Amino acid sequence: MQLTVNGTSHSFEQNPNLSQLLEYLNLTGKRLAVECNGEIVPRSRFGETRLADGDKLEIVVAVGGG
Amino acid sequence: MDELIIAGKVYASRLLVGTGKYKDFDETRRAVEQSGAQIVTVAIRRTNIGQTAGEPSLLDALPPSKYTYLPNTAGCYSADDAIRTLRLARELLDGHDLVKLEVLGDPKTLYPNMVETLKAAEVLVKDGFKVMVYTSDDPIIARQLEEIGCVAVMPLASLIGSGMGILNPWNLQIIIDNAKVPVIVDAGVGTASDAAIAMELGCDGVLMNTAIAGAQNPVLMASAMKKAVQAGREAFLAGRMPKKLYSASPSSPTTGLIS
């Protein structure tokens, strides 16, 4: 499936759920927040959130700022 | 005890600091520690995909258990973007809902767009956020933001990152006189005297980033700012002497002079 993650398109052979996607991207255990197609996905639901072809994800973290 | 109370929570430090523009996380940590600040602002940005696991993050340098994080909406030019950003921030910080709202109007001056800010404030307050709102120094808008339910108003001293200090103490004074929520000067502070002046006017606190991070010696400037905020606050509480225009008042006796 094709997924857009933080503005970049990625192709996946399997159909990962959100938790698996984060593991694949080396983001497991990081403090972050995820928006899928404009809706925030609570952290507790990462494992049960199925992704579909064409889904658009924003994965954000806290960084230095004023 | 003269403490700062924001949304019912008590803070000993009236100096709030940003975490941007530092050389590295170590300098960030040392400067923030030296400043004595308890509230630190952070930005919300896309994570880098493809970085190795276990890379250090800002949260390692400034543990959320030790500091009160204030996520901001820097870079947002619409109410919608600001609202979206703060909802993500709330999720990121496990439901923590004390936030800094700023909606910008122009990339060169970073001047706030107050129409969009008012719109965003209304939605965010209804959604349960405790909003500390960055605003122009317009006393009417500051009052409207308070009426909407913002927990603090944060008027600019001058443009973000400009270091120009307080350009309009008169407007700031009007805002302070009318406000029932804390007034925290945010943006444009350049050096210690700027922070002291803000506190002498009666501000409840000062928020700064570039003034410290952009100094030649940020850790030393952080120390100066901590003292400046305390000095300004004490001067305010002490009640300054009146200004006397056009005439003097000697401090030594005028009698008993030898002749």
Tab-separated table of C-alpha atoms in Angstrom:
chain	number	residue	atom	x	y	z
A	1	MET	CA	0.000	0.000	0.000
A	2	GLN	CA	0.997	3.642	-0.471
A	3	LEU	CA	1.088	5.859	2.577
A	4	THR	CA	2.057	9.522	2.853
A	5	VAL	CA	4.008	10.080	6.046
A	6	ASN	CA	5.011	13.643	6.914
A	7	GLY	CA	4.583	14.689	3.323
A	8	THR	CA	6.599	11.864	1.786
A	9	SER	CA	5.161	8.872	-0.021
A	10	HIS	CA	6.150	5.388	1.139
A	11	SER	CA	5.271	1.980	-0.328
A	12	PHE	CA	4.673	-1.077	1.813
A	13	GLU	CA	4.367	-4.682	0.720
A	14	GLN	CA	2.412	-5.702	3.833
A	15	ASN	CA	-0.503	-3.833	5.355
A	16	PRO	CA	0.961	-2.574	8.638
A	17	ASN	CA	-1.196	-1.287	11.452
A	18	LEU	CA	-0.089	2.015	12.961
A	19	SER	CA	1.983	0.363	15.691
A	20	GLN	CA	3.843	-1.733	13.133
A	21	LEU	CA	4.408	1.282	10.916
A	22	LEU	CA	6.009	3.192	13.806
A	23	GLU	CA	8.240	0.193	14.530
A	24	TYR	CA	9.267	0.028	10.882
A	25	LEU	CA	10.157	3.745	11.026
A	26	ASN	CA	12.253	3.314	14.201
A	27	LEU	CA	9.811	5.439	16.178
A	28	THR	CA	8.640	2.951	18.796
A	29	GLY	CA	8.928	4.275	22.332
A	30	LYS	CA	9.367	7.871	21.191
A	31	ARG	CA	7.072	10.487	22.640
A	32	LEU	CA	5.012	11.516	19.632
A	33	ALA	CA	1.498	12.182	18.366
A	34	VAL	CA	-0.111	10.882	15.190
A	35	GLU	CA	-2.773	12.311	12.945
A	36	CYS	CA	-4.280	10.018	10.285
A	37	ASN	CA	-6.266	11.743	7.550
A	38	GLY	CA	-6.736	14.752	9.796
A	39	GLU	CA	-7.878	12.796	12.869
A	40	ILE	CA	-5.703	12.333	15.934
A	41	VAL	CA	-5.134	8.671	16.834
A	42	PRO	CA	-4.773	8.167	20.606
A	43	ARG	CA	-1.588	6.314	21.584
A	44	SER	CA	-3.621	3.570	23.228
A	45	ARG	CA	-5.168	2.717	19.855
A	46	PHE	CA	-1.984	2.454	17.761
A	47	GLY	CA	-2.027	-1.341	17.735
A	48	GLU	CA	-5.621	-1.624	16.598
A	49	THR	CA	-5.520	1.164	14.000
A	50	ARG	CA	-5.541	-0.385	10.543
A	51	LEU	CA	-4.083	1.720	7.750
A	52	ALA	CA	-5.470	1.870	4.230
A	53	ASP	CA	-3.937	2.602	0.856
A	54	GLY	CA	-3.667	6.359	0.353
A	55	ASP	CA	-3.756	7.262	4.067
A	56	LYS	CA	-2.044	10.517	4.979
A	57	LEU	CA	-0.188	10.595	8.292
A	58	GLU	CA	1.397	13.364	10.298
A	59	ILE	CA	3.773	12.210	13.048
A	60	VAL	CA	4.934	15.018	15.335
A	61	VAL	CA	7.270	15.503	18.276
A	62	ALA	CA	8.184	18.352	20.639
A	63	VAL	CA	11.267	20.327	19.601
A	64	GLY	CA	12.995	23.468	20.808
A	65	GLY	CA	11.023	26.642	20.155
A	66	GLY	CA	10.070	30.021	21.629
B	1	MET	CA	4.745	34.510	49.286
B	2	ASP	CA	4.718	36.393	46.005
B	3	GLU	CA	3.945	33.552	43.610
B	4	LEU	CA	2.760	33.441	40.042
B	5	ILE	CA	-0.584	31.660	39.661
B	6	ILE	CA	-1.619	30.518	36.189
B	7	ALA	CA	-4.810	28.486	35.750
B	8	GLY	CA	-4.824	27.666	39.434
B	9	LYS	CA	-1.265	26.337	39.513
B	10	VAL	CA	1.432	28.061	41.539
B	11	TYR	CA	4.886	28.834	40.188
B	12	ALA	CA	7.826	30.335	42.073
B	13	SER	CA	9.542	31.683	38.947
B	14	ARG	CA	8.126	34.610	36.984
B	15	LEU	CA	10.599	33.988	34.192
B	16	LEU	CA	9.369	31.685	31.416
B	17	VAL	CA	11.778	30.617	28.691
B	18	GLY	CA	11.772	29.236	25.188
B	19	THR	CA	13.934	26.313	24.138
B	20	GLY	CA	14.811	27.298	20.577
B	21	LYS	CA	17.978	28.656	18.938
B	22	TYR	CA	20.450	26.992	21.286
B	23	LYS	CA	23.703	25.448	20.070
B	24	ASP	CA	22.716	22.003	21.338
B	25	PHE	CA	20.608	20.262	23.987
B	26	ASP	CA	23.344	20.583	26.588
B	27	GLU	CA	23.447	24.367	26.253
B	28	THR	CA	19.636	24.407	26.341
B	29	ARG	CA	19.635	22.458	29.576
B	30	ARG	CA	22.306	24.599	31.250
B	31	ALA	CA	20.708	27.898	30.276
B	32	VAL	CA	17.210	26.839	31.306
B	33	GLU	CA	18.520	25.547	34.642
B	34	GLN	CA	20.411	28.794	35.280
B	35	SER	CA	17.308	30.839	34.464
B	36	GLY	CA	15.315	29.129	37.208
B	37	ALA	CA	12.377	28.917	34.820
B	38	GLN	CA	9.734	26.316	35.555
B	39	ILE	CA	7.673	26.812	32.403
B	40	VAL	CA	9.347	26.172	29.040
B	41	THR	CA	7.861	26.567	25.574
B	42	VAL	CA	8.343	23.954	22.873
B	43	ALA	CA	7.353	23.758	19.231
B	44	ILE	CA	5.489	20.874	17.587
B	45	ARG	CA	7.088	19.617	14.381
B	46	ARG	CA	7.180	16.584	12.106
B	47	THR	CA	9.601	13.980	13.344
B	48	ASN	CA	12.512	13.018	11.111
B	49	ILE	CA	11.753	9.713	9.473
B	50	GLY	CA	14.644	7.333	9.195
B	51	GLN	CA	16.700	8.534	12.135
B	52	THR	CA	18.283	5.856	14.274
B	53	ALA	CA	16.401	4.749	17.375
B	54	GLY	CA	17.615	6.147	20.687
B	55	GLU	CA	18.675	9.582	19.406
B	56	PRO	CA	18.607	12.172	22.198
B	57	SER	CA	15.601	14.440	22.308
B	58	LEU	CA	14.727	17.737	23.973
B	59	LEU	CA	12.729	15.802	26.552
B	60	ASP	CA	15.901	14.053	27.742
B	61	ALA	CA	17.558	17.439	28.391
B	62	LEU	CA	14.442	18.974	29.968
B	63	PRO	CA	12.346	16.200	31.538
B	64	PRO	CA	8.591	16.888	31.436
B	65	SER	CA	8.512	15.589	35.014
B	66	LYS	CA	10.666	18.530	36.111
B	67	TYR	CA	9.364	21.309	33.840
B	68	THR	CA	5.907	22.483	32.821
B	69	TYR	CA	5.848	22.254	29.046
B	70	LEU	CA	4.055	24.966	27.096
B	71	PRO	CA	3.576	23.801	23.509
B	72	ASN	CA	3.340	26.701	21.078
B	73	THR	CA	1.827	27.212	17.641
B	74	ALA	CA	4.841	28.892	16.081
B	75	GLY	CA	4.619	28.879	12.300
B	76	CYS	CA	0.810	28.757	12.247
B	77	TYR	CA	-0.876	31.382	10.099
B	78	SER	CA	-4.462	30.271	10.525
B	79	ALA	CA	-6.743	29.456	13.432
B	80	ASP	CA	-7.255	25.958	11.992
B	81	ASP	CA	-3.537	25.168	11.937
B	82	ALA	CA	-3.082	26.471	15.485
B	83	ILE	CA	-6.024	24.413	16.752
B	84	ARG	CA	-4.781	21.285	14.987
B	85	THR	CA	-1.264	21.792	16.370
B	86	LEU	CA	-2.398	22.197	19.964
B	87	ARG	CA	-4.677	19.145	19.772
B	88	LEU	CA	-1.663	17.126	18.629
B	89	ALA	CA	0.407	18.686	21.429
B	90	ARG	CA	-2.174	17.701	24.013
B	91	GLU	CA	-2.056	14.102	22.767
B	92	LEU	CA	1.747	14.183	22.719
B	93	LEU	CA	1.896	15.363	26.331
B	94	ASP	CA	-0.635	12.855	27.696
B	95	GLY	CA	-3.530	15.269	28.050
B	96	HIS	CA	-1.528	18.220	29.388
B	97	ASP	CA	-3.580	21.197	28.264
B	98	LEU	CA	-1.729	24.371	29.254
B	99	VAL	CA	-0.737	25.839	25.898
B	100	LYS	CA	0.651	28.916	24.168
B	101	LEU	CA	-1.482	30.162	21.301
B	102	GLU	CA	0.065	32.340	18.616
B	103	VAL	CA	-1.274	32.905	15.120
B	104	LEU	CA	1.078	34.835	12.893
B	105	GLY	CA	0.123	37.285	10.188
B	106	ASP	CA	3.346	37.931	8.329
B	107	PRO	CA	6.539	35.885	7.912
B	108	LYS	CA	8.859	38.892	7.915
B	109	THR	CA	7.674	40.634	11.065
B	110	LEU	CA	5.982	37.589	12.685
B	111	TYR	CA	3.363	40.052	13.888
B	112	PRO	CA	0.336	38.241	15.284
B	113	ASN	CA	-2.889	38.031	13.284
B	114	MET	CA	-5.332	38.979	16.013
B	115	VAL	CA	-8.488	38.130	14.027
B	116	GLU	CA	-7.322	34.515	13.613
B	117	THR	CA	-5.995	34.468	17.185
B	118	LEU	CA	-9.415	35.433	18.585
B	119	LYS	CA	-11.066	32.718	16.463
B	120	ALA	CA	-8.616	30.062	17.623
B	121	ALA	CA	-8.820	31.138	21.270
B	122	GLU	CA	-12.600	30.731	21.254
B	123	VAL	CA	-12.427	27.171	19.875
B	124	LEU	CA	-9.547	26.103	22.109
B	125	VAL	CA	-11.091	27.411	25.325
B	126	LYS	CA	-14.365	25.590	24.474
B	127	ASP	CA	-12.300	22.432	23.863
B	128	GLY	CA	-10.969	22.620	27.425
B	129	PHE	CA	-7.519	24.052	26.794
B	130	LYS	CA	-5.924	26.468	29.239
B	131	VAL	CA	-4.786	29.079	26.754
B	132	MET	CA	-1.932	31.508	27.321
B	133	VAL	CA	-2.296	33.770	24.326
B	134	TYR	CA	0.352	35.770	22.477
B	135	THR	CA	-1.166	39.090	21.501
B	136	SER	CA	-0.441	42.540	20.121
B	137	ASP	CA	-0.426	45.265	22.754
B	138	ASP	CA	-3.952	46.368	21.862
B	139	PRO	CA	-5.752	46.751	25.221
B	140	ILE	CA	-9.190	46.034	23.737
B	141	ILE	CA	-8.095	42.777	22.128
B	142	ALA	CA	-6.291	41.781	25.317
B	143	ARG	CA	-9.550	42.278	27.197
B	144	GLN	CA	-11.505	40.296	24.598
B	145	LEU	CA	-9.053	37.402	24.878
B	146	GLU	CA	-9.525	37.414	28.623
B	147	GLU	CA	-13.319	37.494	28.225
B	148	ILE	CA	-13.107	34.480	25.900
B	149	GLY	CA	-11.490	32.616	28.781
B	150	CYS	CA	-7.753	32.680	28.150
B	151	VAL	CA	-5.838	32.017	31.370
B	152	ALA	CA	-3.101	34.553	30.600
B	153	VAL	CA	-2.523	37.301	28.063
B	154	MET	CA	0.944	37.693	26.649
B	155	PRO	CA	1.447	41.042	24.887
B	156	LEU	CA	4.550	41.590	22.826
B	157	ALA	CA	7.238	44.028	23.935
B	158	SER	CA	8.439	44.235	20.319
B	159	LEU	CA	8.833	41.859	17.355
B	160	ILE	CA	9.762	38.237	18.046
B	161	GLY	CA	13.535	37.830	18.134
B	162	SER	CA	14.172	41.551	17.610
B	163	GLY	CA	15.622	42.325	21.032
B	164	MET	CA	14.145	45.830	20.811
B	165	GLY	CA	12.727	45.747	24.334
B	166	ILE	CA	9.449	47.351	25.391
B	167	LEU	CA	8.372	49.752	22.646
B	168	ASN	CA	5.070	50.822	24.154
B	169	PRO	CA	5.034	50.801	27.959
B	170	TRP	CA	1.845	52.887	27.894
B	171	ASN	CA	-0.243	50.216	26.175
B	172	LEU	CA	1.319	47.579	28.394
B	173	GLN	CA	0.304	49.591	31.452
B	174	ILE	CA	-3.290	49.843	30.225
B	175	ILE	CA	-3.410	46.086	29.640
B	176	ILE	CA	-1.982	45.437	33.127
B	177	ASP	CA	-4.456	47.832	34.761
B	178	ASN	CA	-7.461	46.165	33.115
B	179	ALA	CA	-6.454	42.504	33.288
B	180	LYS	CA	-7.733	40.063	35.887
B	181	VAL	CA	-5.571	37.223	34.516
B	182	PRO	CA	-1.763	37.216	34.546
B	183	VAL	CA	-0.078	39.483	32.010
B	184	ILE	CA	3.163	38.015	30.734
B	185	VAL	CA	5.307	40.028	28.349
B	186	ASP	CA	6.290	37.763	25.469
B	187	ALA	CA	8.557	38.645	22.506
B	188	GLY	CA	11.158	41.271	21.931
B	189	VAL	CA	13.011	41.255	25.239
B	190	GLY	CA	16.711	41.862	24.497
B	191	THR	CA	18.603	42.321	27.706
B	192	ALA	CA	18.192	42.306	31.478
B	193	SER	CA	16.902	45.858	31.826
B	194	ASP	CA	14.034	45.082	29.421
B	195	ALA	CA	12.865	42.297	31.692
B	196	ALA	CA	13.226	44.489	34.781
B	197	ILE	CA	11.198	47.275	33.143
B	198	ALA	CA	8.417	44.827	32.274
B	199	MET	CA	8.215	43.685	35.880
B	200	GLU	CA	8.412	47.269	37.208
B	201	LEU	CA	5.360	48.142	35.112
B	202	GLY	CA	3.478	45.446	36.971
B	203	CYS	CA	3.655	42.478	34.604
B	204	ASP	CA	3.171	39.112	36.238
B	205	GLY	CA	5.960	37.475	34.281
B	206	VAL	CA	8.211	37.596	31.256
B	207	LEU	CA	8.648	35.015	28.495
B	208	MET	CA	11.808	35.160	26.410
B	209	ASN	CA	13.872	32.961	24.133
B	210	THR	CA	16.289	34.835	21.851
B	211	ALA	CA	17.338	37.219	24.640
B	212	ILE	CA	19.023	34.252	26.305
B	213	ALA	CA	19.818	31.857	23.443
B	214	GLY	CA	21.096	34.686	21.237
B	215	ALA	CA	23.416	36.186	23.859
B	216	GLN	CA	27.172	35.670	23.534
B	217	ASN	CA	27.039	33.747	26.804
B	218	PRO	CA	23.556	32.293	27.139
B	219	VAL	CA	24.081	30.684	30.541
B	220	LEU	CA	25.337	33.971	32.006
B	221	MET	CA	22.455	35.891	30.395
B	222	ALA	CA	20.021	33.358	31.856
B	223	SER	CA	21.413	34.212	35.284
B	224	ALA	CA	21.083	37.943	34.561
B	225	MET	CA	17.494	37.509	33.449
B	226	LYS	CA	16.581	35.558	36.564
B	227	LYS	CA	17.885	38.414	38.698
B	228	ALA	CA	16.311	41.086	36.488
B	229	VAL	CA	12.852	39.564	36.805
B	230	GLN	CA	13.265	39.286	40.580
B	231	ALA	CA	14.671	42.834	40.891
B	232	GLY	CA	11.898	44.315	38.748
B	233	ARG	CA	9.253	42.477	40.726
B	234	GLU	CA	10.646	43.640	44.083
B	235	ALA	CA	10.875	47.226	42.795
B	236	PHE	CA	7.238	47.012	41.730
B	237	LEU	CA	6.110	45.623	45.081
B	238	ALA	CA	8.242	48.166	46.947
B	239	GLY	CA	6.379	51.029	45.277
B	240	ARG	CA	8.798	53.336	43.506
B	241	MET	CA	9.386	56.947	44.479
B	242	PRO	CA	7.420	59.449	42.383
B	243	LYS	CA	9.109	61.105	39.418
B	244	LYS	CA	9.663	64.792	39.905
B	245	LEU	CA	9.725	66.783	36.696
B	246	TYR	CA	11.831	69.947	36.415
B	247	SER	CA	12.881	70.311	40.069
B	248	ALA	CA	15.161	68.560	42.518
B	249	SER	CA	14.744	67.315	46.068
B	250	PRO	CA	17.990	67.141	48.084
B	251	SER	CA	18.776	63.996	50.001
B	252	SER	CA	21.034	65.725	52.545
B	253	PRO	CA	19.875	68.251	55.220
B	254	THR	CA	19.616	71.839	54.055
B	255	THR	CA	20.326	73.183	57.556
B	256	GLY	CA	23.529	73.102	59.614
B	257	LEU	CA	25.732	74.047	56.721
B	258	ILE	CA	29.077	75.587	57.698
B	259	SER	CA	29.626	79.120	56.513
